[in-house]
Amino acid sequence: MPHMVLCQKAELIAIVLSALVLSFAQSFTPHHPQSSSFQQQCLTKLSVNLRDALEKSRRISQQQPAVNLLDALETSTSTPLCSGEVVPMMWEDTSKLLSKNAFRVGLPPSLLGELRAYANRMGITDFYRGLVVENRPYNPGTETIIRFQGYKWMVQRPKSHWASNMHWTSPADEEAHDDYLRVLGAGGFDEVLEGVGTYFGLEALSAYHLSFIGVSQCEKGFIHADVTESGTMAFNMIIPLILEDEGPELEILSDDETTTRYYKYEYNVASMVGDNALHATASCDYQEKGTM
């Protein structure tokens, strides 16, 4: 998520999130992602896969016992990364990969400032404060178009089974999408795409979905996979923009669905998930502090 979570599914809020979320996939043409036939093919395939993933996620959520966060918490490794460096997500208590398609990705230092300034300038940061800090959320399941500085954006709040006040906001047309891409370019995001493409041996990458995501309260995360069966050619990335100095924000379920670990977001490092990587927003509540 960039699919940022205010941060993004690249997105931006006191995230529990404050992060930018980007979704991107291998592209074989130089066309703009909003107009390319590849994007349409990709989105069609992902929509089918998403239905399968959500069905699996509901089954997993029903089977998962209640977990005490403090009992389950193990410290994720947080070694510094160079811009564009990709490493598997690891935990100090185990040398084994929990999920083969969960990664940490180094970001250029200039990207955080560019994205924060953009969210502030557009009015997106204040918009999220109204939604999740000042308690003026949309109803669960809402999808609506609004404008930021003349650009059209789609605001969505997931249905109630997500058990959180999370909202995400995404460009609603090519003009808004291009405006977002310009900010990513100014922040050096090309270095990240180069690093990811090199790591996975891809010919090219297209950012086909960009968002800002914000949340201040989550009762219980909804386990799901963003991408399934893409052949390791589609990914979702979250770039934290505003973080609380509290517990971890991301829950990761192992590929064999037996082990849960928690990951603390880091500035200048993105979390990235690919095929069948099961994850959820970790339980949190920043409402009393008045933060996101």
C-alpha positions as MATLAB code, in Angstrom:
seq = 'MPHMVLCQKAELIAIVLSALVLSFAQSFTPHHPQSSSFQQQCLTKLSVNLRDALEKSRRISQQQPAVNLLDALETSTSTPLCSGEVVPMMWEDTSKLLSKNAFRVGLPPSLLGELRAYANRMGITDFYRGLVVENRPYNPGTETIIRFQGYKWMVQRPKSHWASNMHWTSPADEEAHDDYLRVLGAGGFDEVLEGVGTYFGLEALSAYHLSFIGVSQCEKGFIHADVTESGTMAFNMIIPLILEDEGPELEILSDDETTTRYYKYEYNVASMVGDNALHATASCDYQEKGTM';
ca = [
       0.000    0.000    0.000;
       2.107    2.794   -3.214;
      -0.559    1.705   -1.083;
       0.317    4.039    1.623;
      -1.089    4.153    4.931;
      -1.513    7.503    5.696;
       0.631    5.560    5.336;
      -0.685    3.951    1.589;
      -2.631    0.599    1.236;
       1.477    4.290    0.761;
      -0.684    6.169    3.031;
      -0.466    8.534    5.979;
      -1.921    8.629    9.398;
      -0.802    8.129   12.848;
      -1.092    4.750   12.061;
      -1.695    3.045   13.664;
      -0.769    3.926   10.909;
       0.670    6.431    9.022;
       1.860    5.049    5.917;
       1.824    5.126    2.249;
       0.475    2.128    0.530;
       1.339    1.113   -2.979;
       0.230   -1.799   -5.064;
       2.313   -2.610   -8.094;
       2.864   -5.415  -10.550;
       5.157   -6.474  -13.365;
       4.347   -4.658  -16.572;
       5.535   -5.510  -20.046;
       4.545   -2.211  -21.677;
       5.593    1.406  -21.044;
       1.996    2.625  -20.996;
       0.584    4.638  -18.134;
      -0.762    2.210  -15.503;
      -4.215    3.773  -15.554;
      -4.664    3.262  -19.296;
      -2.700    0.089  -20.021;
      -4.427   -3.133  -20.979;
      -2.059   -4.829  -18.538;
      -3.594   -2.976  -15.614;
      -7.079   -4.033  -16.625;
      -5.958   -7.643  -16.971;
      -4.165   -7.457  -13.646;
      -7.101   -5.920  -11.806;
      -9.511   -8.460  -13.296;
      -7.309  -11.332  -12.191;
      -6.739   -9.824   -8.760;
     -10.472   -9.278   -8.229;
     -11.082  -12.975   -8.855;
      -8.193  -13.924   -6.601;
      -9.440  -11.505   -3.944;
     -12.760  -13.317   -3.696;
     -10.896  -16.569   -3.099;
      -8.548  -14.882   -0.631;
     -11.394  -13.307    1.350;
     -13.179  -16.650    1.605;
      -9.990  -18.223    2.918;
      -9.454  -15.259    5.258;
     -12.907  -15.666    6.806;
     -12.191  -19.338    7.412;
      -8.847  -18.555    9.012;
     -10.293  -15.788   11.202;
     -12.993  -18.126   12.474;
     -10.435  -20.793   13.308;
      -7.846  -18.548   14.953;
      -8.024  -18.521   18.782;
      -7.908  -15.233   20.625;
      -4.277  -14.182   21.027;
      -2.851  -12.072   23.822;
      -0.672   -9.561   21.975;
       1.948   -9.397   24.746;
       2.208  -13.183   24.915;
       2.561  -13.537   21.159;
       4.861  -10.577   20.580;
       8.351  -11.328   19.390;
      10.673   -8.588   18.218;
      11.017   -8.284   14.453;
      14.525   -7.589   13.232;
      15.040   -3.940   12.296;
      18.499   -3.661   10.764;
      19.044   -0.456    8.727;
      18.454   -0.813    4.985;
      19.787    1.085    1.994;
      17.322    2.642   -0.429;
      15.899   -0.124   -2.625;
      17.318   -2.941   -0.501;
      14.891   -5.871   -0.102;
      15.167   -8.406    2.732;
      12.777  -11.084    4.030;
      10.839  -10.128    7.146;
      12.435  -11.994   10.079;
      11.969  -12.322   13.849;
      14.667  -12.673   16.501;
      13.177  -15.827   18.031;
      13.371  -17.905   14.865;
      15.753  -18.366   11.964;
      12.946  -19.671    9.764;
      10.851  -17.532    7.438;
       7.368  -17.025    8.806;
       6.031  -16.034    5.401;
       8.049  -16.457    2.213;
       6.416  -13.401    0.647;
       6.697  -10.844    3.466;
       9.564   -8.337    3.129;
      11.166   -5.144    4.401;
      12.242   -2.617    1.770;
      14.607    0.320    2.290;
      13.303    3.742    1.234;
      15.125    6.913    0.165;
      15.208    9.427    3.072;
      13.559   12.120    0.924;
      10.384   10.074    0.329;
       8.917   10.476    3.829;
       9.114   14.278    3.689;
       7.641   14.456    0.175;
       4.671   12.271    1.083;
       3.952   14.064    4.359;
       4.103   17.442    2.631;
       1.785   16.215   -0.126;
      -0.779   14.836    2.332;
      -0.704   18.086    4.301;
      -0.909   20.281    1.194;
      -3.823   18.334   -0.271;
      -5.764   18.355    3.024;
      -5.610   14.568    3.352;
      -3.951   14.607    6.784;
      -6.637   16.883    8.247;
      -9.320   14.810    6.528;
      -8.093   11.679    8.321;
      -7.914   13.483   11.649;
     -11.599   14.249   11.245;
     -12.409   10.638   10.385;
     -10.481    8.701   13.011;
      -9.318   11.214   15.664;
     -12.261   13.592   15.961;
     -14.665   10.638   15.582;
     -16.438   11.570   12.351;
     -16.044    8.266   10.482;
     -18.002    7.124    7.463;
     -20.335    4.176    7.941;
     -18.819    0.712    7.347;
     -19.061   -0.264    3.690;
     -19.102    3.339    2.443;
     -17.581    4.238   -0.930;
     -17.772    7.842   -2.086;
     -15.987   10.382   -4.292;
     -14.571   13.583   -2.786;
     -12.151   16.250   -4.030;
      -8.802   17.337   -2.631;
      -7.491   20.550   -4.229;
      -9.663   19.892   -7.276;
      -8.548   16.265   -7.733;
     -11.055   13.397   -7.529;
     -10.403   10.757   -4.837;
     -12.325    7.689   -3.740;
     -12.841    7.251    0.018;
     -13.677    3.784    1.326;
     -14.328    2.267    4.723;
     -14.326   -1.539    4.833;
     -17.344   -3.447    6.071;
     -17.877   -4.128    9.765;
     -16.132   -7.519    9.814;
     -12.845   -5.546    9.735;
     -13.660   -4.356   13.298;
     -11.723   -1.100   12.963;
     -12.180    2.558   12.007;
      -9.724    2.228    9.110;
     -10.437    4.211    5.934;
      -8.491    4.343    2.714;
      -8.427    7.092    0.118;
      -7.246    6.585   -3.458;
      -6.990    8.633   -6.674;
     -10.267    8.239   -8.569;
      -9.041    9.104  -12.052;
      -5.910    9.352  -14.180;
      -5.308   13.014  -13.339;
      -5.212   12.363   -9.595;
      -3.167    9.196  -10.097;
      -0.555   11.105  -12.125;
      -0.381   13.806   -9.462;
       0.387   11.169   -6.824;
       3.008    9.526   -9.054;
       4.812   12.859   -9.460;
       5.228   13.087   -5.683;
       6.600    9.548   -5.509;
       9.054   10.431   -8.274;
      10.178   13.572   -6.448;
      10.826   11.444   -3.357;
      13.073    8.989   -5.209;
      10.657    6.067   -5.383;
      12.276    4.961   -8.650;
      15.129    3.610   -6.516;
      12.650    1.383   -4.692;
      11.100    0.045   -7.892;
      14.585   -0.627   -9.263;
      15.535   -2.541   -6.126;
      12.350   -4.616   -6.032;
      12.535   -5.393   -9.739;
      16.171   -6.464   -9.476;
      15.512   -8.629   -6.397;
      12.714  -10.559   -8.120;
      14.161  -10.482  -11.644;
      11.271   -8.503  -13.142;
      11.418   -6.594  -16.421;
       9.431   -3.563  -15.240;
       6.949   -2.492  -12.571;
       3.742   -0.450  -12.762;
       2.119    1.181   -9.728;
      -1.535    0.442  -10.464;
      -3.171    1.395   -7.158;
      -2.149    4.182   -4.775;
      -3.790    5.034   -1.458;
      -3.554    6.750    1.864;
      -4.720    4.681    4.837;
      -5.476    5.805    8.374;
      -6.683    4.111   11.552;
      -6.810    4.927   15.261;
      -8.678    1.901   16.615;
      -8.755   -1.773   15.687;
     -10.489   -4.328   17.875;
      -9.228   -7.400   16.036;
      -7.401   -7.581   12.744;
      -9.011   -9.267    9.752;
      -6.557  -11.848    8.399;
      -6.337  -11.668    4.618;
      -4.013  -11.835    1.613;
      -3.810   -8.836   -0.732;
      -2.433  -10.837   -3.648;
      -2.708  -14.503   -4.612;
      -1.193  -16.603   -7.383;
       0.429  -13.759   -9.343;
       3.639  -15.706   -9.855;
       5.479  -13.316   -7.521;
       4.776  -10.415   -9.863;
       2.337   -8.348   -7.779;
       2.940   -6.778   -4.359;
       1.409   -4.479   -1.790;
       3.666   -2.021    0.017;
       3.015    0.140    3.091;
       5.162    3.205    3.722;
       4.634    4.606    7.254;
       4.162    8.366    7.444;
       2.892    8.899   11.005;
       3.561    6.367   13.750;
       2.644    6.014   17.399;
       5.351    5.022   19.852;
       3.426    2.003   21.052;
       3.087   -1.644   20.066;
       3.391   -3.229   16.622;
       0.918   -2.366   13.884;
       1.070   -5.402   11.593;
       0.084   -8.999   12.339;
       1.672  -11.724   10.195;
       0.337  -15.277   10.035;
       2.732  -18.000    8.940;
       2.287  -19.703    5.584;
       1.226  -22.909    7.355;
      -1.302  -20.884    9.426;
       0.090  -22.078   12.777;
       2.167  -19.136   14.032;
       1.482  -15.440   14.582;
       4.088  -12.712   14.919;
       3.818   -8.904   15.097;
       5.781   -6.314   13.171;
       6.512   -2.726   14.226;
       6.483   -0.280   11.328;
       9.651    1.770   10.770;
      10.239    5.159    9.205;
      12.159    4.971    5.917;
      11.405    1.250    5.632;
       8.376   -0.195    3.850;
       6.664   -3.475    4.612;
       5.796   -5.420    1.480;
       3.629   -8.505    1.008;
       3.151  -10.657   -2.064;
       1.403  -13.873   -3.016;
      -0.620  -15.516   -0.235;
       1.093  -13.545    2.548;
      -1.529  -13.605    5.329;
      -1.632  -10.471    7.469;
      -3.881   -8.058    9.361;
      -3.852   -4.741   11.166;
      -2.765   -5.434   14.748;
      -5.124   -4.498   17.572;
      -4.680   -0.881   18.636;
      -6.490    2.036   20.259;
      -5.101    5.569   20.038;
      -8.420    7.300   20.608;
      -7.784    8.421   24.191;
      -4.497   10.015   23.059;
      -6.255   11.702   20.146;
      -3.837   10.324   17.549;
      -3.873    7.989   14.589;
];
